[in-house]
Amino acid sequence: SHSSISDVLAGKYPVESIITVKGWIRTVRANPNFSFINLHDGSCFDPIQIVADKNLSNYAEIMKLTTSCSLSVTGKIVESQGKGQSFEIQADSIEIIGLVEDPDTYPMAPKRHSVEYLREHAHLRPRTNLIGAVTRVRNTLAQAIHRFFNEDGFQWIATPIITASDCEGAGEMFRVSTLDSVNPPLTDEGKTDFSQDFFGKEAFLTVSGQLNVETYCCALSKVYTFGPTFRAENSNTSRHLAEFWMVEPEIAFADLATVAQCAEDMLKYVFKAVLNERKDDLEFFDQRVQKGLIQRLETLSETSFVRMDYTDAIEILKNCGKKFEFPVEWGVDLSSEHERYLAEEHVGGPVILQNYPKEIKSFYMRMNDDNKTVAAMDVLAPGIGEIIGGSQREDRLDILDARMIESGLNPEDYYWYRDLRRYGSVPHGGFGLGFERLVSYVTGVANVRDVIAFPRAAKSANF
Ligand code: 4AD
Ligand code: MG
């Protein structure tokens, strides 16, 4: 078996050990006496330097190697003379596993590629420094989220992808259909009868697991779901994907303050995890993508997040003297320019905005005593805007029904959800974290399309 390059560079093996590593060439410098090969295997940011000399039996072939050829190298670990590198390998043998067929057209020339270019080259994208680092940080964040909830007694619930209900009531659902597209069943008016969609019922891809996870919350007390969600919004922004991952905890016997605290604790926990576990990748982002990133994460993981009422935020925005594209009035839904002003310029860090007007929020949010606002909270982050949206849920059936009707929903379609309010209803609440927005925030990578393995968005889903 072979060793991972991260273990070798971290000093897991003593100097002089003979080991085997396998990976792909990042860069190579060859001359008739020596070749220096930087080999990476994705296990950490840095490649390891391999020194090959002319005594190797296949040295003639080694001299022809190019970027991205794959190798198995066996050799001795020695301390590196090069700066910034701990160890290197003096090769005893190099087995060439896969050659690059046409090195002249291979795109990983020393130049840097744009993220747009990479989105169209599936073989190349994950081998770049950028996507490699994003992938490892994303993994660390996901593992830390599961760990955070597990340590706090939450149960992970798998909520369905195929659903009949529109959780956000925003009409942004993708249809799931089993209908014969050539000869679909027709309504009396001669139109496609979508009510027959899913083996005789209408069905969609879920926009959120919240309504489903609430049923488990009202039985197991602390639960969360973490999986893919889908929104058919045809918007071409740096914050929207058609397929994105969402983390949705739901807590029983909880009010809005408990939900907001859970969001803050979770974010700090995962910031610390990345700082501890992925310093190598964060240093890359700090140097190449966003200066001061590490310092910012360190500060964030220690300081309390500011909480602010929507009503106060509107006053601040109205009186700040800044010209916004969309004017601000009590009752408007905040746009990203407003969210970013609050986070970036007013607070200078993340802010938890609470108690929004009911008209701009979903039917399931709990009505406050003022009858005008609901117990909602959004976490707004500098550079991005909303990364979390959550609320205390309406646990009183009569008010829930009234809100559903107001929002144009048919309460009968949600009978199973309403039943929770009829049989042992409890105050409860939760939130949804847009996982790609979190990865974007933590890495400084501006577009959510570049922090997911296979972006699905308007005009970008090639592979
Ligand atoms: O604010 P949203 O729509 O809230 C919900 O779906 C609730 N059911 C969550 C809950 O309370 N359990 O979405 C939650 C988060 C947003 O704050 C945003 O970060 C992210 O999901 N999000 C998107 N991320 C990428 N692309 C999109 N199209 C997104 N839409 C929402
Ligand atoms: Mg929202």
CSV table of C-alpha atoms and ligand atoms in Angstrom, one decimal:
chain,number,residue,atom,x,y,z
A,1,SER,CA,0.0,0.0,0.0
A,2,HIS,CA,1.1,3.6,-0.3
A,3,SER,CA,1.2,6.7,1.9
A,4,SER,CA,-0.7,9.9,1.7
A,5,ILE,CA,1.4,13.0,0.9
A,6,SER,CA,-0.2,14.9,3.8
A,7,ASP,CA,1.1,12.2,6.2
A,8,VAL,CA,4.6,12.4,4.7
A,9,LEU,CA,4.7,16.2,4.8
A,10,ALA,CA,3.4,16.2,8.4
A,11,GLY,CA,6.3,14.1,9.5
A,12,LYS,CA,4.5,10.9,10.2
A,13,TYR,CA,7.4,8.8,8.9
A,14,PRO,CA,11.0,9.2,10.1
A,15,VAL,CA,13.6,10.5,7.8
A,16,GLU,CA,15.3,7.7,5.8
A,17,SER,CA,12.1,5.6,5.7
A,18,ILE,CA,11.4,4.1,2.4
A,19,ILE,CA,7.8,4.8,1.3
A,20,THR,CA,5.6,4.9,-1.8
A,21,VAL,CA,3.4,7.8,-2.8
A,22,LYS,CA,1.0,8.1,-5.7
A,23,GLY,CA,-0.4,11.1,-7.4
A,24,TRP,CA,-0.4,13.6,-10.3
A,25,ILE,CA,2.4,15.9,-11.4
A,26,ARG,CA,1.8,19.5,-10.7
A,27,THR,CA,5.0,20.9,-12.1
A,28,VAL,CA,8.2,19.3,-13.3
A,29,ARG,CA,11.7,20.6,-14.1
A,30,ALA,CA,14.0,18.2,-15.9
A,31,ASN,CA,17.6,18.2,-17.0
A,32,PRO,CA,19.9,15.4,-18.1
A,33,ASN,CA,21.2,14.7,-14.6
A,34,PHE,CA,18.2,15.5,-12.2
A,35,SER,CA,14.5,16.0,-12.4
A,36,PHE,CA,12.4,17.8,-9.8
A,37,ILE,CA,8.8,16.7,-9.8
A,38,ASN,CA,6.1,18.3,-7.6
A,39,LEU,CA,3.5,15.5,-7.0
A,40,HIS,CA,0.1,16.1,-5.4
A,41,ASP,CA,-2.6,13.6,-4.4
A,42,GLY,CA,-5.3,16.0,-3.0
A,43,SER,CA,-4.7,15.0,0.6
A,44,CYS,CA,-3.3,18.5,1.5
A,45,PHE,CA,-2.6,21.8,-0.1
A,46,ASP,CA,1.1,21.2,-0.8
A,47,PRO,CA,2.6,18.8,-3.3
A,48,ILE,CA,5.7,16.9,-2.3
A,49,GLN,CA,9.0,17.3,-4.2
A,50,ILE,CA,10.4,14.2,-5.8
A,51,VAL,CA,14.0,14.2,-6.8
A,52,ALA,CA,14.8,11.7,-9.6
A,53,ASP,CA,18.4,11.2,-10.9
A,54,LYS,CA,19.7,9.9,-14.1
A,55,ASN,CA,20.6,6.5,-12.6
A,56,LEU,CA,16.9,5.5,-12.6
A,57,SER,CA,16.4,2.8,-15.3
A,58,ASN,CA,13.6,4.7,-17.0
A,59,TYR,CA,15.1,8.2,-16.7
A,60,ALA,CA,14.7,8.8,-20.5
A,61,GLU,CA,10.9,8.5,-20.0
A,62,ILE,CA,10.9,10.5,-16.8
A,63,MET,CA,12.5,13.4,-18.7
A,64,LYS,CA,9.5,13.5,-20.9
A,65,LEU,CA,6.9,13.8,-18.1
A,66,THR,CA,4.5,16.7,-18.1
A,67,THR,CA,1.9,18.3,-15.8
A,68,SER,CA,-0.9,15.9,-14.7
A,69,CYS,CA,0.8,12.6,-15.6
A,70,SER,CA,0.2,10.1,-12.8
A,71,LEU,CA,3.0,8.3,-11.0
A,72,SER,CA,3.8,5.8,-8.3
A,73,VAL,CA,7.0,6.8,-6.6
A,74,THR,CA,9.0,4.7,-4.2
A,75,GLY,CA,11.9,6.3,-2.4
A,76,LYS,CA,13.6,7.6,0.7
A,77,ILE,CA,12.3,10.5,2.8
A,78,VAL,CA,14.9,13.2,3.3
A,79,GLU,CA,14.7,16.7,4.9
A,80,SER,CA,14.0,19.3,2.3
A,81,GLN,CA,16.6,22.0,1.5
A,82,GLY,CA,13.9,24.0,-0.3
A,83,LYS,CA,12.2,26.8,1.7
A,84,GLY,CA,8.7,26.2,2.9
A,85,GLN,CA,9.0,22.4,2.5
A,86,SER,CA,9.5,20.0,5.3
A,87,PHE,CA,10.4,16.7,3.5
A,88,GLU,CA,11.1,15.5,0.0
A,89,ILE,CA,11.5,12.1,-1.5
A,90,GLN,CA,14.7,10.8,-3.3
A,91,ALA,CA,13.2,8.4,-5.8
A,92,ASP,CA,14.5,4.8,-6.0
A,93,SER,CA,11.9,3.9,-8.7
A,94,ILE,CA,9.2,5.8,-10.5
A,95,GLU,CA,6.4,3.9,-12.2
A,96,ILE,CA,4.6,6.0,-14.8
A,97,ILE,CA,0.9,5.1,-14.5
A,98,GLY,CA,-0.9,7.5,-16.9
A,99,LEU,CA,0.5,9.9,-19.5
A,100,VAL,CA,-1.1,13.1,-20.7
A,101,GLU,CA,-2.0,12.3,-24.2
A,102,ASP,CA,-1.4,15.6,-25.8
A,103,PRO,CA,0.7,17.8,-23.5
A,104,ASP,CA,0.7,20.7,-26.0
A,105,THR,CA,-3.0,21.2,-25.7
A,106,TYR,CA,-3.3,20.2,-22.1
A,107,PRO,CA,-4.8,23.2,-20.4
A,108,MET,CA,-2.9,23.1,-17.1
A,109,ALA,CA,0.0,25.1,-18.4
A,110,PRO,CA,1.6,27.2,-15.7
A,111,LYS,CA,-1.0,29.9,-16.3
A,112,ARG,CA,-4.0,30.4,-14.0
A,113,HIS,CA,-7.4,29.5,-15.3
A,114,SER,CA,-10.6,31.5,-14.7
A,115,VAL,CA,-13.3,29.9,-12.6
A,116,GLU,CA,-15.6,30.1,-15.6
A,117,TYR,CA,-13.1,28.1,-17.7
A,118,LEU,CA,-12.7,25.5,-15.0
A,119,ARG,CA,-16.5,25.0,-14.7
A,120,GLU,CA,-16.4,23.6,-18.3
A,121,HIS,CA,-13.4,21.2,-17.8
A,122,ALA,CA,-14.4,18.4,-15.5
A,123,HIS,CA,-11.1,16.6,-15.5
A,124,LEU,CA,-9.1,19.7,-14.7
A,125,ARG,CA,-11.2,21.5,-12.2
A,126,PRO,CA,-10.7,19.3,-9.1
A,127,ARG,CA,-6.9,19.2,-9.8
A,128,THR,CA,-6.4,22.9,-9.4
A,129,ASN,CA,-5.2,24.5,-6.2
A,130,LEU,CA,-8.4,26.5,-5.9
A,131,ILE,CA,-10.9,23.7,-6.2
A,132,GLY,CA,-8.8,21.3,-4.2
A,133,ALA,CA,-8.7,23.7,-1.3
A,134,VAL,CA,-12.4,24.5,-1.6
A,135,THR,CA,-13.1,20.7,-1.6
A,136,ARG,CA,-11.1,20.0,1.6
A,137,VAL,CA,-12.6,23.0,3.4
A,138,ARG,CA,-16.1,22.1,2.4
A,139,ASN,CA,-15.5,18.6,3.7
A,140,THR,CA,-14.2,19.9,7.0
A,141,LEU,CA,-17.2,22.2,7.3
A,142,ALA,CA,-19.7,19.4,6.6
A,143,GLN,CA,-18.0,17.0,9.1
A,144,ALA,CA,-17.9,19.8,11.7
A,145,ILE,CA,-21.6,20.5,11.3
A,146,HIS,CA,-22.5,16.9,11.9
A,147,ARG,CA,-20.1,16.8,14.9
A,148,PHE,CA,-21.6,19.9,16.4
A,149,PHE,CA,-25.1,18.6,16.3
A,150,ASN,CA,-24.2,15.1,17.3
A,151,GLU,CA,-22.3,16.4,20.4
A,152,ASP,CA,-25.4,18.4,21.3
A,153,GLY,CA,-27.8,15.5,21.1
A,154,PHE,CA,-29.4,16.2,17.7
A,155,GLN,CA,-30.6,13.3,15.5
A,156,TRP,CA,-29.9,13.6,11.8
A,157,ILE,CA,-33.1,13.0,9.8
A,158,ALA,CA,-33.1,12.2,6.1
A,159,THR,CA,-36.0,14.3,4.7
A,160,PRO,CA,-37.4,13.5,1.2
A,161,ILE,CA,-36.2,15.0,-2.1
A,162,ILE,CA,-39.5,14.3,-3.8
A,163,THR,CA,-42.4,16.1,-2.1
A,164,ALA,CA,-45.9,17.4,-2.7
A,165,SER,CA,-45.6,20.6,-0.6
A,166,ASP,CA,-44.0,23.9,-1.3
A,167,CYS,CA,-42.3,24.8,2.0
A,168,GLU,CA,-41.5,28.4,1.2
A,169,GLY,CA,-44.7,29.0,-0.8
A,170,ALA,CA,-42.7,30.9,-3.3
A,171,GLY,CA,-43.6,28.7,-6.3
A,172,GLU,CA,-39.9,28.0,-7.1
A,173,MET,CA,-40.3,24.2,-7.4
A,174,PHE,CA,-39.0,21.9,-10.1
A,175,ARG,CA,-41.6,19.4,-11.3
A,176,VAL,CA,-41.0,15.7,-11.0
A,177,SER,CA,-42.9,13.9,-13.7
A,178,THR,CA,-43.5,10.3,-14.9
A,179,LEU,CA,-45.8,11.4,-17.6
A,180,ASP,CA,-45.3,10.3,-21.2
A,181,SER,CA,-44.0,13.5,-22.8
A,182,VAL,CA,-45.3,12.6,-26.2
A,183,ASN,CA,-48.8,11.6,-25.2
A,184,PRO,CA,-49.5,13.0,-21.8
A,185,PRO,CA,-52.8,12.6,-20.1
A,186,LEU,CA,-55.0,15.7,-20.8
A,187,THR,CA,-57.4,17.7,-18.7
A,188,ASP,CA,-60.9,18.5,-20.0
A,189,GLU,CA,-59.4,21.7,-21.5
A,190,GLY,CA,-56.9,19.7,-23.5
A,191,LYS,CA,-53.8,20.7,-21.4
A,192,THR,CA,-51.3,18.4,-19.8
A,193,ASP,CA,-52.8,17.0,-16.7
A,194,PHE,CA,-50.0,17.6,-14.2
A,195,SER,CA,-52.1,16.3,-11.3
A,196,GLN,CA,-51.2,12.8,-12.7
A,197,ASP,CA,-47.4,13.6,-12.5
A,198,PHE,CA,-46.0,11.3,-10.0
A,199,PHE,CA,-47.8,8.0,-10.4
A,200,GLY,CA,-51.1,9.8,-10.2
A,201,LYS,CA,-50.2,12.7,-7.9
A,202,GLU,CA,-48.4,16.0,-8.4
A,203,ALA,CA,-44.8,16.0,-7.2
A,204,PHE,CA,-41.8,18.4,-7.0
A,205,LEU,CA,-38.2,18.5,-5.9
A,206,THR,CA,-38.0,19.8,-2.3
A,207,VAL,CA,-37.1,23.5,-1.6
A,208,SER,CA,-36.5,22.7,2.1
A,209,GLY,CA,-36.8,19.8,4.4
A,210,GLN,CA,-38.2,21.9,7.2
A,211,LEU,CA,-41.9,20.9,7.2
A,212,ASN,CA,-40.9,17.2,7.2
A,213,VAL,CA,-38.2,17.7,9.9
A,214,GLU,CA,-40.7,19.5,12.1
A,215,THR,CA,-42.6,16.2,12.5
A,216,TYR,CA,-39.5,14.5,13.9
A,217,CYS,CA,-38.7,17.5,16.0
A,218,CYS,CA,-42.1,17.2,17.7
A,219,ALA,CA,-41.1,13.6,18.8
A,220,LEU,CA,-37.3,13.5,19.1
A,221,SER,CA,-36.9,17.1,20.4
A,222,LYS,CA,-33.6,18.0,18.7
A,223,VAL,CA,-33.2,17.1,15.0
A,224,TYR,CA,-31.6,18.3,11.8
A,225,THR,CA,-31.5,17.6,8.2
A,226,PHE,CA,-28.6,18.2,5.8
A,227,GLY,CA,-29.0,17.5,2.2
A,228,PRO,CA,-29.7,18.8,-1.3
A,229,THR,CA,-32.5,21.2,-2.0
A,230,PHE,CA,-33.7,22.7,-5.2
A,231,ARG,CA,-35.0,26.1,-6.4
A,232,ALA,CA,-36.2,26.9,-9.8
A,233,GLU,CA,-35.1,30.5,-9.7
A,234,ASN,CA,-33.8,31.6,-13.0
A,235,SER,CA,-31.5,34.1,-11.3
A,236,ASN,CA,-27.9,34.6,-12.5
A,237,THR,CA,-26.3,35.9,-9.3
A,238,SER,CA,-23.2,34.9,-7.3
A,239,ARG,CA,-25.4,33.7,-4.4
A,240,HIS,CA,-28.0,31.5,-6.1
A,241,LEU,CA,-27.8,27.9,-7.2
A,242,ALA,CA,-30.6,25.7,-8.6
A,243,GLU,CA,-29.3,22.8,-6.5
A,244,PHE,CA,-27.7,23.7,-3.2
A,245,TRP,CA,-27.2,22.0,0.2
A,246,MET,CA,-29.0,23.1,3.3
A,247,VAL,CA,-28.5,22.4,7.0
A,248,GLU,CA,-31.8,22.6,8.9
A,249,PRO,CA,-31.9,22.1,12.6
A,250,GLU,CA,-35.2,22.1,14.4
A,251,ILE,CA,-35.6,22.4,18.2
A,252,ALA,CA,-38.6,21.6,20.4
A,253,PHE,CA,-39.5,23.7,23.4
A,254,ALA,CA,-37.6,26.6,21.9
A,255,ASP,CA,-38.2,30.2,21.2
A,256,LEU,CA,-36.5,32.6,18.7
A,257,ALA,CA,-33.7,33.5,21.1
A,258,THR,CA,-32.8,29.8,21.4
A,259,VAL,CA,-32.8,29.3,17.6
A,260,ALA,CA,-30.6,32.4,17.1
A,261,GLN,CA,-28.1,31.2,19.8
A,262,CYS,CA,-27.9,27.8,18.1
A,263,ALA,CA,-27.1,29.4,14.8
A,264,GLU,CA,-24.3,31.5,16.4
A,265,ASP,CA,-22.9,28.6,18.3
A,266,MET,CA,-22.9,26.4,15.2
A,267,LEU,CA,-21.1,29.0,13.1
A,268,LYS,CA,-18.4,29.6,15.7
A,269,TYR,CA,-17.9,25.9,16.1
A,270,VAL,CA,-17.3,25.3,12.4
A,271,PHE,CA,-15.1,28.4,12.0
A,272,LYS,CA,-12.8,27.0,14.8
A,273,ALA,CA,-12.8,23.5,13.1
A,274,VAL,CA,-11.6,24.9,9.8
A,275,LEU,CA,-9.0,27.1,11.6
A,276,ASN,CA,-7.7,24.0,13.4
A,277,GLU,CA,-7.9,21.5,10.6
A,278,ARG,CA,-7.3,23.3,7.4
A,279,LYS,CA,-4.7,26.0,8.0
A,280,ASP,CA,-2.9,25.1,4.8
A,281,ASP,CA,-5.9,25.8,2.6
A,282,LEU,CA,-6.9,28.9,4.6
A,283,GLU,CA,-3.5,30.4,4.0
A,284,PHE,CA,-3.9,30.0,0.3
A,285,PHE,CA,-7.3,31.7,0.4
A,286,ASP,CA,-5.9,34.4,2.7
A,287,GLN,CA,-3.0,35.1,0.2
A,288,ARG,CA,-4.7,34.6,-3.1
A,289,VAL,CA,-8.5,35.2,-2.6
A,290,GLN,CA,-9.2,37.5,0.3
A,291,LYS,CA,-6.6,39.2,2.4
A,292,GLY,CA,-7.1,39.1,6.2
A,293,LEU,CA,-9.4,36.0,6.0
A,294,ILE,CA,-7.7,34.0,8.8
A,295,GLN,CA,-7.7,37.0,11.1
A,296,ARG,CA,-11.3,37.6,10.4
A,297,LEU,CA,-12.3,34.0,11.1
A,298,GLU,CA,-10.3,34.0,14.3
A,299,THR,CA,-12.1,37.1,15.6
A,300,LEU,CA,-15.5,35.8,14.5
A,301,SER,CA,-15.1,32.6,16.4
A,302,GLU,CA,-14.6,34.6,19.6
A,303,THR,CA,-17.0,37.6,19.5
A,304,SER,CA,-20.8,37.7,20.0
A,305,PHE,CA,-22.9,38.4,17.0
A,306,VAL,CA,-24.9,41.6,17.0
A,307,ARG,CA,-28.7,41.1,17.2
A,308,MET,CA,-31.0,43.8,15.7
A,309,ASP,CA,-34.7,44.1,15.0
A,310,TYR,CA,-35.9,44.6,11.4
A,311,THR,CA,-37.7,47.8,12.5
A,312,ASP,CA,-34.4,49.3,13.8
A,313,ALA,CA,-32.5,48.1,10.7
A,314,ILE,CA,-35.0,50.0,8.5
A,315,GLU,CA,-34.3,53.2,10.5
A,316,ILE,CA,-30.6,52.7,10.2
A,317,LEU,CA,-30.9,52.2,6.4
A,318,LYS,CA,-33.2,55.2,6.0
A,319,ASN,CA,-30.9,57.5,7.9
A,320,CYS,CA,-27.4,56.3,6.8
A,321,GLY,CA,-27.3,58.8,3.9
A,322,LYS,CA,-26.4,56.1,1.4
A,323,LYS,CA,-28.3,55.9,-2.0
A,324,PHE,CA,-29.6,52.4,-2.5
A,325,GLU,CA,-30.8,51.0,-5.8
A,326,PHE,CA,-34.0,49.8,-4.0
A,327,PRO,CA,-35.5,52.4,-1.7
A,328,VAL,CA,-36.1,51.4,2.0
A,329,GLU,CA,-39.4,51.6,3.8
A,330,TRP,CA,-40.8,49.6,6.7
A,331,GLY,CA,-42.3,46.5,5.1
A,332,VAL,CA,-39.9,46.1,2.2
A,333,ASP,CA,-38.0,42.8,1.8
A,334,LEU,CA,-34.3,43.6,2.2
A,335,SER,CA,-32.1,43.2,-0.9
A,336,SER,CA,-28.6,42.1,-0.8
A,337,GLU,CA,-27.3,45.7,-1.0
A,338,HIS,CA,-29.2,46.5,2.3
A,339,GLU,CA,-28.1,43.3,4.0
A,340,ARG,CA,-24.5,44.0,3.0
A,341,TYR,CA,-24.6,47.6,4.2
A,342,LEU,CA,-25.9,46.4,7.6
A,343,ALA,CA,-23.2,43.7,7.9
A,344,GLU,CA,-20.3,45.4,6.3
A,345,GLU,CA,-20.6,49.0,7.1
A,346,HIS,CA,-22.9,49.4,10.1
A,347,VAL,CA,-21.9,46.4,12.2
A,348,GLY,CA,-18.6,45.3,10.6
A,349,GLY,CA,-19.4,41.6,11.1
A,350,PRO,CA,-22.3,39.2,11.0
A,351,VAL,CA,-25.6,40.5,12.2
A,352,ILE,CA,-28.7,38.5,13.3
A,353,LEU,CA,-31.8,40.4,12.1
A,354,GLN,CA,-35.0,39.6,13.9
A,355,ASN,CA,-38.8,40.1,13.8
A,356,TYR,CA,-39.6,40.8,10.2
A,357,PRO,CA,-43.0,42.0,8.8
A,358,LYS,CA,-45.3,39.0,8.3
A,359,GLU,CA,-46.0,40.0,4.7
A,360,ILE,CA,-42.4,39.3,3.5
A,361,LYS,CA,-42.0,36.0,5.4
A,362,SER,CA,-43.4,32.5,5.1
A,363,PHE,CA,-46.7,31.3,6.5
A,364,TYR,CA,-45.2,29.0,9.1
A,365,MET,CA,-43.4,31.7,11.1
A,366,ARG,CA,-44.9,32.5,14.5
A,367,MET,CA,-47.0,35.7,14.8
A,368,ASN,CA,-45.7,38.2,17.3
A,369,ASP,CA,-48.0,39.9,19.8
A,370,ASP,CA,-47.9,43.1,17.7
A,371,ASN,CA,-49.8,41.2,14.9
A,372,LYS,CA,-47.5,42.9,12.4
A,373,THR,CA,-44.2,41.0,12.7
A,374,VAL,CA,-43.2,37.3,12.9
A,375,ALA,CA,-40.6,35.7,15.0
A,376,ALA,CA,-38.1,35.3,12.2
A,377,MET,CA,-34.4,35.7,12.1
A,378,ASP,CA,-31.8,35.9,9.3
A,379,VAL,CA,-28.0,35.9,9.8
A,380,LEU,CA,-26.4,38.4,7.4
A,381,ALA,CA,-22.7,38.1,6.6
A,382,PRO,CA,-20.3,40.6,5.2
A,383,GLY,CA,-19.7,40.1,1.5
A,384,ILE,CA,-22.6,37.8,1.0
A,385,GLY,CA,-25.8,38.9,2.8
A,386,GLU,CA,-28.2,36.3,4.1
A,387,ILE,CA,-26.5,33.0,4.9
A,388,ILE,CA,-29.1,31.7,7.4
A,389,GLY,CA,-32.9,32.1,7.5
A,390,GLY,CA,-34.9,30.8,10.4
A,391,SER,CA,-37.8,31.3,12.8
A,392,GLN,CA,-39.9,30.2,15.7
A,393,ARG,CA,-42.8,28.2,14.2
A,394,GLU,CA,-46.5,29.0,14.5
A,395,ASP,CA,-47.7,26.4,16.9
A,396,ARG,CA,-51.3,27.7,17.2
A,397,LEU,CA,-53.6,25.9,14.7
A,398,ASP,CA,-56.1,28.7,14.2
A,399,ILE,CA,-53.4,31.3,13.5
A,400,LEU,CA,-51.5,28.9,11.2
A,401,ASP,CA,-54.6,28.3,9.2
A,402,ALA,CA,-55.4,32.0,8.8
A,403,ARG,CA,-51.8,32.6,7.6
A,404,MET,CA,-52.0,29.7,5.1
A,405,ILE,CA,-55.1,31.1,3.6
A,406,GLU,CA,-53.6,34.6,3.6
A,407,SER,CA,-50.6,33.2,1.7
A,408,GLY,CA,-52.8,31.4,-0.9
A,409,LEU,CA,-52.2,27.9,0.4
A,410,ASN,CA,-54.9,25.3,0.9
A,411,PRO,CA,-54.7,24.1,4.6
A,412,GLU,CA,-56.1,20.7,3.6
A,413,ASP,CA,-53.0,20.0,1.5
A,414,TYR,CA,-51.0,20.4,4.7
A,415,TYR,CA,-53.2,18.3,6.9
A,416,TRP,CA,-50.2,16.2,8.2
A,417,TYR,CA,-48.3,19.4,9.1
A,418,ARG,CA,-51.4,20.9,10.9
A,419,ASP,CA,-51.9,17.7,12.8
A,420,LEU,CA,-48.7,18.6,14.7
A,421,ARG,CA,-50.6,21.6,16.1
A,422,ARG,CA,-53.5,19.4,17.1
A,423,TYR,CA,-51.8,16.6,19.1
A,424,GLY,CA,-49.4,17.9,21.7
A,425,SER,CA,-48.3,21.1,20.1
A,426,VAL,CA,-45.1,22.7,21.5
A,427,PRO,CA,-43.2,25.9,20.8
A,428,HIS,CA,-40.4,25.0,18.4
A,429,GLY,CA,-38.2,26.6,15.8
A,430,GLY,CA,-35.2,26.2,13.6
A,431,PHE,CA,-33.2,27.6,10.7
A,432,GLY,CA,-31.8,26.8,7.4
A,433,LEU,CA,-28.1,27.5,6.6
A,434,GLY,CA,-27.2,27.7,2.9
A,435,PHE,CA,-24.2,25.5,2.9
A,436,GLU,CA,-22.6,26.9,-0.2
A,437,ARG,CA,-23.0,30.4,1.2
A,438,LEU,CA,-21.1,29.3,4.3
A,439,VAL,CA,-18.3,27.8,2.2
A,440,SER,CA,-18.1,31.0,0.2
A,441,TYR,CA,-18.0,33.0,3.4
A,442,VAL,CA,-15.3,30.9,4.9
A,443,THR,CA,-13.1,30.7,1.8
A,444,GLY,CA,-13.7,34.2,0.4
A,445,VAL,CA,-14.5,32.6,-3.0
A,446,ALA,CA,-17.1,35.1,-4.3
A,447,ASN,CA,-19.4,32.8,-6.4
A,448,VAL,CA,-21.3,29.9,-4.9
A,449,ARG,CA,-20.9,28.1,-8.2
A,450,ASP,CA,-17.2,27.7,-7.4
A,451,VAL,CA,-17.7,26.1,-3.9
A,452,ILE,CA,-19.8,23.1,-5.0
A,453,ALA,CA,-18.4,20.0,-6.8
A,454,PHE,CA,-20.9,20.2,-9.7
A,455,PRO,CA,-22.7,23.6,-9.9
A,456,ARG,CA,-26.3,23.5,-11.1
A,457,ALA,CA,-27.5,27.0,-12.0
A,458,ALA,CA,-29.1,28.9,-14.8
A,459,LYS,CA,-26.7,28.4,-17.8
A,460,SER,CA,-24.2,26.2,-16.0
A,461,ALA,CA,-24.7,22.5,-15.7
A,462,ASN,CA,-22.5,20.9,-18.3
A,463,PHE,CA,-21.5,17.8,-16.4
B,1,4AD,O1,-34.4,31.5,3.8
B,1,4AD,P1,-34.7,30.2,3.2
B,1,4AD,O2,-35.6,30.2,2.0
B,1,4AD,O3,-35.4,29.4,4.4
B,1,4AD,C1,-35.9,28.1,4.3
B,1,4AD,O4,-35.9,27.4,3.4
B,1,4AD,C2,-36.4,27.6,5.7
B,1,4AD,N1,-37.3,26.5,5.4
B,1,4AD,C3,-35.2,27.2,6.5
B,1,4AD,C4,-35.7,26.7,7.9
B,1,4AD,O5,-36.1,27.5,8.7
B,1,4AD,N2,-35.5,25.5,8.2
B,1,4AD,O6,-33.4,29.4,2.9
B,1,4AD,C5,-32.4,29.2,3.9
B,1,4AD,C6,-31.0,29.5,3.4
B,1,4AD,C7,-30.8,30.9,3.0
B,1,4AD,O7,-30.5,31.7,4.1
B,1,4AD,C8,-29.6,30.9,2.0
B,1,4AD,O8,-28.4,30.8,2.7
B,1,4AD,C9,-29.8,29.5,1.4
B,1,4AD,O9,-30.7,28.8,2.2
B,1,4AD,N3,-30.4,29.6,0.0
B,1,4AD,C10,-29.7,29.4,-1.1
B,1,4AD,N4,-28.4,29.1,-1.3
B,1,4AD,C11,-28.0,28.9,-2.6
B,1,4AD,N5,-28.8,29.1,-3.7
B,1,4AD,C12,-30.2,29.4,-3.5
B,1,4AD,N6,-30.9,29.5,-4.6
B,1,4AD,C13,-30.6,29.6,-2.2
B,1,4AD,N7,-31.8,29.9,-1.7
B,1,4AD,C14,-31.7,29.9,-0.3
B,2,MG,MG,-34.6,33.5,3.6
